[in-house]
Coordinates of C-alpha atoms in Angstrom, one line a residue:
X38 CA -26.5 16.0 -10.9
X39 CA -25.0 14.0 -8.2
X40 CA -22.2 15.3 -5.7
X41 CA -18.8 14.5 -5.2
X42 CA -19.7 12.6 -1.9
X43 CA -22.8 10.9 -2.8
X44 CA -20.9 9.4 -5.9
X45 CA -18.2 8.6 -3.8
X46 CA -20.4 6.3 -1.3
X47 CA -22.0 4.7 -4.2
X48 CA -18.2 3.1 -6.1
X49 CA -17.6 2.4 -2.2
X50 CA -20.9 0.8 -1.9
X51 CA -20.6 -1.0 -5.3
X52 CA -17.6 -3.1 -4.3
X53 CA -17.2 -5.7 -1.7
X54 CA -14.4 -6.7 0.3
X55 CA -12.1 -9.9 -1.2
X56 CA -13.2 -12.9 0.9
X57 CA -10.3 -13.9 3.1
X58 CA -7.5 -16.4 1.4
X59 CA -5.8 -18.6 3.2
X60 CA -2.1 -17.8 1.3
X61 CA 1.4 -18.7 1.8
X62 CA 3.7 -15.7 3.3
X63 CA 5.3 -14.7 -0.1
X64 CA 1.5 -14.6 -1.2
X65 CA 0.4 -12.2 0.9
X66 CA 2.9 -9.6 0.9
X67 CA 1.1 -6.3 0.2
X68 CA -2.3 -7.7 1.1
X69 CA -4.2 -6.9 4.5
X70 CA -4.7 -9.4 7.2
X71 CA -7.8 -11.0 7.8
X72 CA -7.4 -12.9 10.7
X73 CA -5.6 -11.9 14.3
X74 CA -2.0 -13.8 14.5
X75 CA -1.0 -15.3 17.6
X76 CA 2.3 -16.7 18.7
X77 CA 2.3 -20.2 19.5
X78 CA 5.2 -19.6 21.6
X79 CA 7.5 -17.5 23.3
X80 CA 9.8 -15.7 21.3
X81 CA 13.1 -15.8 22.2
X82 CA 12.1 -19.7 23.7
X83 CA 15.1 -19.7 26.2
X84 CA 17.5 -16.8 27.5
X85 CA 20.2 -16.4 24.8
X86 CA 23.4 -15.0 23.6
X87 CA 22.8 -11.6 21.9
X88 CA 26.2 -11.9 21.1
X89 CA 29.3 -13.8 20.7
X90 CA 31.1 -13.9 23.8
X91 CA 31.9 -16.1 26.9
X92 CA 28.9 -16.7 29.5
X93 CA 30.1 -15.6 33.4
X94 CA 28.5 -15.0 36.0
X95 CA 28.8 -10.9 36.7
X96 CA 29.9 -11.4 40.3
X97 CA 32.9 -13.1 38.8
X98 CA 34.0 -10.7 36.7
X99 CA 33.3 -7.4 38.8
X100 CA 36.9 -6.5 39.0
X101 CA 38.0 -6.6 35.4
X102 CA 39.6 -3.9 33.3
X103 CA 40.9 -2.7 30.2
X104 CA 44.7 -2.6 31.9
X105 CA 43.6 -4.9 34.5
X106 CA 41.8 -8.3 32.8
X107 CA 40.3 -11.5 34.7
X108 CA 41.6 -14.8 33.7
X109 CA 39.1 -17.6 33.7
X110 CA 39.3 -21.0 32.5
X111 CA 37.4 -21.9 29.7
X112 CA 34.9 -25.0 30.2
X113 CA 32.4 -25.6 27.2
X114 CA 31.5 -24.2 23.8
X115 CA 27.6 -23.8 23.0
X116 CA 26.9 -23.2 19.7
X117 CA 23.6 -22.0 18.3
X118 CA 20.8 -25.0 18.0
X119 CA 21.9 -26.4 21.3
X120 CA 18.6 -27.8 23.6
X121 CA 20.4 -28.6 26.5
X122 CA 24.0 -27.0 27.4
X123 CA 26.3 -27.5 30.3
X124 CA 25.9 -25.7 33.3
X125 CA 28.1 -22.5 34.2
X126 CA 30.4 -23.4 37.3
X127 CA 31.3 -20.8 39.4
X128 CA 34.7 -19.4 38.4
X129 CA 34.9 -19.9 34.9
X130 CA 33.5 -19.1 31.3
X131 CA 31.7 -21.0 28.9
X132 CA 32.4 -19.9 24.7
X133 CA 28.9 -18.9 23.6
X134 CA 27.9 -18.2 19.7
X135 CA 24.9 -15.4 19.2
X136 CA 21.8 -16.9 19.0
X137 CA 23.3 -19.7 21.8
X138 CA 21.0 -21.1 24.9
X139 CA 22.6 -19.1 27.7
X140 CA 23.7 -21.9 30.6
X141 CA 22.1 -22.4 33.8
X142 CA 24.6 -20.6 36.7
X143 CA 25.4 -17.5 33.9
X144 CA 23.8 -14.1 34.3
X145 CA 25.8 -12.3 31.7
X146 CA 27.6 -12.3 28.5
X147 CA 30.7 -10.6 27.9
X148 CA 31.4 -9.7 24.5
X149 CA 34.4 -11.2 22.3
X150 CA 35.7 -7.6 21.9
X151 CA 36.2 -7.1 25.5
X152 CA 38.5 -10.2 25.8
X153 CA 41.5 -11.7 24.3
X154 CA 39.5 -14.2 22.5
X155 CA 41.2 -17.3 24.5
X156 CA 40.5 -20.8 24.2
X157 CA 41.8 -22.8 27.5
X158 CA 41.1 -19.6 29.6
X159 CA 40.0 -16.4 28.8
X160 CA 41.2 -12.8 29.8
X161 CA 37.6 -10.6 30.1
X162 CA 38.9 -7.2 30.1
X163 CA 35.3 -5.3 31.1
X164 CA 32.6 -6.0 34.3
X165 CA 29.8 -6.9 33.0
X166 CA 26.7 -5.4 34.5
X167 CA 24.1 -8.7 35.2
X168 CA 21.5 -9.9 32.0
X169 CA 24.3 -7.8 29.8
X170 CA 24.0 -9.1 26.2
X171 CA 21.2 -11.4 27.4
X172 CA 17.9 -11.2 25.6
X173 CA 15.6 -13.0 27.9
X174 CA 12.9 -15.4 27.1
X175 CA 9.7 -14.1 25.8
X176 CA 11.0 -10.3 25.6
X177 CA 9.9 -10.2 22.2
X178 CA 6.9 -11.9 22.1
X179 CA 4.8 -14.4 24.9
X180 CA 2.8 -17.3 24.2
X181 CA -0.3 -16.9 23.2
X182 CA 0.2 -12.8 22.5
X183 CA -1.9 -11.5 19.6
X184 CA 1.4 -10.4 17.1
X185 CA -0.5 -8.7 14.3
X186 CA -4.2 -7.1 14.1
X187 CA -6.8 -7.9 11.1
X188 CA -6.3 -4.9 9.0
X189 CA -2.6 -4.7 9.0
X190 CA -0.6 -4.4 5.9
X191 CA 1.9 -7.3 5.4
X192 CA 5.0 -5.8 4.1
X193 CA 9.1 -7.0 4.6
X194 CA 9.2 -6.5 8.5
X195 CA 5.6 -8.6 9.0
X196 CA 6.7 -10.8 7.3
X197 CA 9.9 -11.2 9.4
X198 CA 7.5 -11.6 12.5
X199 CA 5.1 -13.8 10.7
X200 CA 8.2 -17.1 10.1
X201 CA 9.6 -15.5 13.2
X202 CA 6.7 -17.3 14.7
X203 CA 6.1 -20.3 13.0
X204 CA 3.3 -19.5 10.4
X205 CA 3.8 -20.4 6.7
X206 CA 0.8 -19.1 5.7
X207 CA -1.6 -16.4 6.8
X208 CA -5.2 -15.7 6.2
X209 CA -5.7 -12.6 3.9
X210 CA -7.5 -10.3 1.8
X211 CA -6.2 -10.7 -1.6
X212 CA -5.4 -8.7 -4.1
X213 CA -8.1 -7.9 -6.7
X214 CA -7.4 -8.5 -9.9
X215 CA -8.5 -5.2 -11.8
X216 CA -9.3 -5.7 -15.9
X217 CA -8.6 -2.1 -17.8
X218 CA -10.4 -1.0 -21.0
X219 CA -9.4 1.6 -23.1
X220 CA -12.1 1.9 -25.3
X221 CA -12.1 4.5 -28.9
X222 CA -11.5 4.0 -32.4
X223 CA -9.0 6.9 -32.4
X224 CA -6.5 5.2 -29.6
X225 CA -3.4 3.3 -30.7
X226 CA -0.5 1.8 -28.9
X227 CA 2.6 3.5 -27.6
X228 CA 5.4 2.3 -30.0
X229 CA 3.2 2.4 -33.2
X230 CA 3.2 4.3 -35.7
X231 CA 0.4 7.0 -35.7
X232 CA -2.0 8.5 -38.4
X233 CA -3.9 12.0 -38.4
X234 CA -7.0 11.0 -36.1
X235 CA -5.6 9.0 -33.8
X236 CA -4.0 9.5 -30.1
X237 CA -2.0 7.2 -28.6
X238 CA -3.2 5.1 -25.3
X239 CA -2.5 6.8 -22.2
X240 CA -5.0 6.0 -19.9
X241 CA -4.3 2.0 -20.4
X242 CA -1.2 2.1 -19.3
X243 CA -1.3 5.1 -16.6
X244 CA -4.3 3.3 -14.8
X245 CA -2.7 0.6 -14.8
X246 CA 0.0 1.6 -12.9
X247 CA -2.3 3.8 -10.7
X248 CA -4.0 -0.3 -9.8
X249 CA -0.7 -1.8 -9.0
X250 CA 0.5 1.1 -6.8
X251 CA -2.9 1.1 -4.9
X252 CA -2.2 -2.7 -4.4
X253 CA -4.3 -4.5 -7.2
X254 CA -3.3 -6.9 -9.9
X255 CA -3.8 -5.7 -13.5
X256 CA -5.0 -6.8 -16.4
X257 CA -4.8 -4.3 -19.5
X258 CA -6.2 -5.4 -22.5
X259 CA -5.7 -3.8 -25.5
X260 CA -7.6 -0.5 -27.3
X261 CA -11.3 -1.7 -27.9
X262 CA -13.1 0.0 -30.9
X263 CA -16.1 1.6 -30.6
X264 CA -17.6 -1.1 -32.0
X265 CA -20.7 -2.6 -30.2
X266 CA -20.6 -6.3 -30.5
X267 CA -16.5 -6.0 -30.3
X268 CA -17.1 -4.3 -27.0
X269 CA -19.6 -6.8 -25.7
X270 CA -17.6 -9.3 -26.8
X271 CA -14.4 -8.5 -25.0
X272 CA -16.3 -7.6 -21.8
X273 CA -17.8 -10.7 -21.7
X274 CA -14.5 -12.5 -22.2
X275 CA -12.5 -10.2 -19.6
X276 CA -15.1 -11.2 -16.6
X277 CA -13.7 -14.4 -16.1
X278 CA -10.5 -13.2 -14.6
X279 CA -11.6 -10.3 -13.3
X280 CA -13.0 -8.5 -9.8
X281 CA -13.3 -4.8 -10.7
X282 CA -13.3 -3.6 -14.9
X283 CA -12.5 -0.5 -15.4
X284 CA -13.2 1.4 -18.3
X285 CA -12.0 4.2 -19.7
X286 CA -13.4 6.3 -22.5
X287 CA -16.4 6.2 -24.9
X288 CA -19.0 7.5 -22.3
X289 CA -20.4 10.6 -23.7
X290 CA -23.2 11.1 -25.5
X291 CA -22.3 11.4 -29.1
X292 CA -23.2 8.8 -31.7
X293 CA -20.0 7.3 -31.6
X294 CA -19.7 6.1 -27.7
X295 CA -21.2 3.0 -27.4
X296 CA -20.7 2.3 -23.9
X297 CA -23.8 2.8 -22.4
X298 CA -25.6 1.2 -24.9
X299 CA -23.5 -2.3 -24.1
X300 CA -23.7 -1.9 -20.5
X301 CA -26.9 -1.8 -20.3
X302 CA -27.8 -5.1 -22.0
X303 CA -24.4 -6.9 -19.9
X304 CA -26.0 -5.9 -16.5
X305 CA -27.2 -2.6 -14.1
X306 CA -24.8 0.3 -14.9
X307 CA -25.4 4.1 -13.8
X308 CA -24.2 6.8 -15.4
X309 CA -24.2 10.4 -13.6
X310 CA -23.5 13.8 -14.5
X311 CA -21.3 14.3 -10.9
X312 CA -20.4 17.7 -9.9
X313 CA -16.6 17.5 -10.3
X314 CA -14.6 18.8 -12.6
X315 CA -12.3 17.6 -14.6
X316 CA -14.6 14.3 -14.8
X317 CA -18.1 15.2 -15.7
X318 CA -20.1 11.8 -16.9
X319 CA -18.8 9.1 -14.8
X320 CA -20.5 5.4 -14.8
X321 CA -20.5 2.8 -11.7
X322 CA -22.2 -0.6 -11.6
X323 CA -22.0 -4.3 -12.2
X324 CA -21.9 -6.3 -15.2
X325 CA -22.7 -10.0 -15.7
X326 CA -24.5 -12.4 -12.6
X327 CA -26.5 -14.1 -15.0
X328 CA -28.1 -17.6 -13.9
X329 CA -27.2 -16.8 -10.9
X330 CA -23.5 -16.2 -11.1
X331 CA -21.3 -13.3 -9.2
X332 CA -21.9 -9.8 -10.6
X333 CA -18.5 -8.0 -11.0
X334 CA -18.5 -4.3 -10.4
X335 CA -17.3 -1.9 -13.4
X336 CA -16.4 1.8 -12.6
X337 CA -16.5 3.7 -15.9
X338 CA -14.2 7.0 -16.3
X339 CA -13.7 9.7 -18.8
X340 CA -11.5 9.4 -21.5
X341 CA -9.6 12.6 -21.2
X342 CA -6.2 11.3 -19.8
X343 CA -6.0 13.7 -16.9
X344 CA -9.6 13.4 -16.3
X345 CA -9.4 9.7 -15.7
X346 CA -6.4 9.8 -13.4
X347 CA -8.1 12.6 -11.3
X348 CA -11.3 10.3 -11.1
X349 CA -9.2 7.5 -10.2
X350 CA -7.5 9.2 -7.3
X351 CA -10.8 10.3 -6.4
X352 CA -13.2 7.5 -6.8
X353 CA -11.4 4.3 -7.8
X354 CA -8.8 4.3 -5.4
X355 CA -10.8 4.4 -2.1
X356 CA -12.8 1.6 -3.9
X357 CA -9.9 -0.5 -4.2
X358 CA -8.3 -0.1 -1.0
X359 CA -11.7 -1.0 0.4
X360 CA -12.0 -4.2 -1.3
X361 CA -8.8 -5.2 0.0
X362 CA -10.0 -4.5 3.7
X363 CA -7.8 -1.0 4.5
X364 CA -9.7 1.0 7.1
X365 CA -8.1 4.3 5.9
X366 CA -9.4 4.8 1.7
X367 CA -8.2 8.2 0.6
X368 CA -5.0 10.1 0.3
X369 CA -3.5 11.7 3.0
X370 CA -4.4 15.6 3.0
X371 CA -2.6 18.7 4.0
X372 CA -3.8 22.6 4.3
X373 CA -1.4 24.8 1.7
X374 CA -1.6 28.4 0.1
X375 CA -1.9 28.4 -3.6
X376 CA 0.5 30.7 -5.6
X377 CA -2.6 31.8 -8.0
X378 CA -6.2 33.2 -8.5
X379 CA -8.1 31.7 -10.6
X380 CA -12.3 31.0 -11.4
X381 CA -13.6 27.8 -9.7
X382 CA -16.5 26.4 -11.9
X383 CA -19.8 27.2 -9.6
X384 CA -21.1 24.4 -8.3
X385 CA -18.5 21.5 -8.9
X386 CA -15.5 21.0 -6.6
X387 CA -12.7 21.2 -8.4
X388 CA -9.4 19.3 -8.2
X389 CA -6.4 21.5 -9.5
X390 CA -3.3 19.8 -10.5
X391 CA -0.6 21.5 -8.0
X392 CA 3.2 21.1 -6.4
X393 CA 3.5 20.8 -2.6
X394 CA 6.4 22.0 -0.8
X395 CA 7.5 23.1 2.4
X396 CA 6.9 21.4 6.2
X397 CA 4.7 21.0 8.9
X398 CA 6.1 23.7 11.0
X399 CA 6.5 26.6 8.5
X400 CA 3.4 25.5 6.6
X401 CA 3.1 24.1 2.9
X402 CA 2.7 25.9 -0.4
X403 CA 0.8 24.8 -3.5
X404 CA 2.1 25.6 -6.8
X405 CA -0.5 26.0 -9.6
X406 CA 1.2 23.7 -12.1
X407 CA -0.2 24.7 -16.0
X408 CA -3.7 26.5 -16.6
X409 CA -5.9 25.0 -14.1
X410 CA -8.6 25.0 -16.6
X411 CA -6.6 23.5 -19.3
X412 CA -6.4 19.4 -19.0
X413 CA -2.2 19.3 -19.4
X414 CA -0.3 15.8 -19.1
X415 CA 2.9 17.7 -18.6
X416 CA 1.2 19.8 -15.4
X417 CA -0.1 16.5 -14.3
X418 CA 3.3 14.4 -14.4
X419 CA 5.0 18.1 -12.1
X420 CA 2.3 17.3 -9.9
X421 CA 2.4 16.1 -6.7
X422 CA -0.9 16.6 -5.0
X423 CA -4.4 18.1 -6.1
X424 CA -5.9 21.3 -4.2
X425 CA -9.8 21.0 -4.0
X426 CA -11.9 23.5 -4.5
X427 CA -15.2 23.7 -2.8
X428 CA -18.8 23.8 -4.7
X429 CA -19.7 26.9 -3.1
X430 CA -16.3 28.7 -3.8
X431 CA -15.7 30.2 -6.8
X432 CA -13.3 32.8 -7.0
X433 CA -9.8 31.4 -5.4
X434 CA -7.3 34.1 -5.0
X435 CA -3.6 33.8 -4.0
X436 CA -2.6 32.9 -0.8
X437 CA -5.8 31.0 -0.2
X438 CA -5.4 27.4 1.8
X439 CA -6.8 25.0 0.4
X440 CA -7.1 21.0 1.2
X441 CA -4.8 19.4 -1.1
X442 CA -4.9 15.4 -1.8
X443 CA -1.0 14.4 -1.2
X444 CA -0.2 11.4 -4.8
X445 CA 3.4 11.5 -3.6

């Protein structure tokens, strides 16, 4: 039987990471970088308007007050764009938009609220302090200044830095495109009508969904028979388009799951009796690679509903996040007291559906949600995290803190 962590290391070890992609910014939102970004230049280029106002020099201004304004005249307008504006004289004020080139002579920028908005001359009804509504060249970024690290996530505000500097596109690793299989005669599709035998498809659709939120593209094809050369057939078809198959279902040993019998004449596929529970027989290889071709990996998972999503969180996942070049894999995990005492199975860890709450400083509870021996959707849609039990424990008893896998 093979543990938790060895089976772990070997879906990490069966996948690689996606070769870096040269994509344009909308492309790689959600992906990882795989390259270190550098500005090209200095970011603001010149000194400029943080504001609309007038440009003065401070010194000219030092005596102004609400009941007690400074009249200057009014020389030039600079609007934003502008390469090369006017200089500031001494004495007066130039009309300045945000975003605007400050002019040469001005060391501040007094705010359009704190005058009386004038055209010819201007009343400035507050002192400035000097570089006041400035923001100076290169105070965001320098020339040449490494803006983004490989391994970081590109999301709304990188991308805002990314044009902020010039680049259009971005070197990343891309998404993995992720077929799923739900494979059983018995399984039909959410909408349909069903007949006495059959279950309707859950795991097709709630993996998924567990793919796109861990940052993959999905592909779910519809309910495959357990029907050898139908299974083959689709399989073969499916690895044109994909980087990762994941199957679901049909992986037992009964006459009826056909599974292993396919895989092994499609490529190098283990299957283990791992000491985790829920998820018992779990499979993890590579199918295809013939004449010399690409082997894709396949991960293969129960087909118990709650068992698969469990396996998911606790295999696939990390799998996935690897391939698309994150240097943290798993869930985030906090410490909490469980509400319950129950029998852990000996010998298996155990990952029990449960409900966080509470904080940091007062500590976090874990709320047992359903029987945690029984296999419950409803228990596992009130869930938000999974406590783990330990191979060696087996008796949990309330109050007990126990590492818990945070899903939301």
């Amino acid at each position: 039987m093979r543990s938790v962590a060895d089976f772990y290391q070997d879906c990490i070890a069966a996948v690689d990471q996606q070769p870096p992609l040269d994509v344009q910014l909308a492309d790689a939102v959600s992906c990882v970088l795989a390259e270190d970004v550098r500005a090209p230049f200095n970011l603001p280029v010149a000194d400029l308007a943080a504001c609309d106002g007038y440009a003065v020099r401070a010194s000219d201004c030092s005596r102004a007050a609400l009941d007690a304004p400074v009249t200057l005249p009014v020389t030039e307008e600079i609007r934003a764009g502008v390469v090369d504006p006017a200089a500031l004289v001494p004495g007066t004020a130039i009309r300045i938009a945000s975003g605007a080139p400050v002019p040469a002579g001005a060391d501040a920028v007094v705010a359009l609220e704190f005058t009386d908005h004038g055209v010819a001359e201007v009343g400035v009804r507050s002192a400035p302090a000097v570089g006041e509504n400035i923001r100076r060249r290169a105070e965001d970024v320098a020339e040449g200044q490494v803006v983004l690290r490989s391994g970081a996530r590109v999301g709304a505000r990188q991308v805002a830095l990314l044009a902020g500097v010039g680049r259009s596109r971005v070197l990343v690793h891309p998404r993995p495109r992720v077929v799923v299989l739900s494979i059983g005669d018995e399984l039909v599709e959410p909408g349909r009508t069903a007949r006495p035998g059959t279950v309707f498809d859950a795991n097709g659709h709630a993996l998924s969904t567990a793919i796109t939120d861990a940052g993959a593209q999905t592909f779910r094809v519809a309910a495959v028979p357990d029907e050898r050369a139908k299974l083959r057939e689709t399989i073969e078809d499916q690895l044109v388009r994909a980087d990762l198959v994941l199957t679901t279902g049909g992986i037992s040993y009964g006459s009826g799951d056909t599974v292993r019998e396919v895989l092994g004449s499609l490529g190098t596929v283990r299957f283990d009796n791992v000491a985790a529970w829920p998820g018992h027989i779990l499979g993890v290889g590579t199918v295809g690679g013939e004449d010399g071709g690409t082997a894709t990996p396949i991960f293969c998972l129960p087909g118990d509903p709650v068992s698969a999503q469990v396996c998911f969180e606790v295999f696939v996942r990390p799998a996935l996040r690897h391939m698309q070049g994150w240097k943290s894999l798993n869930r985030p995990v906090v410490r909490a007291a469980v509400d319950r005492t129950w029998y852990s199975p000996r010998g298996r860890r155990e990952f029990v559906r449960v409900r966080l709450a509470g904080d940091p400083r007062s500590g976090y509870q874990a709320r047992v949600m359903g029987s945690p021996t029984a296999l419950l959707l409803s228990a596992l849609a009130e869930s938000n995290a999974l406590a783990v039990v330990p191979e060696d424990v087996t008796n949990v008893r309330a109050g007990d803190r126990l590492q818990c896998l945070v899903l939301d």
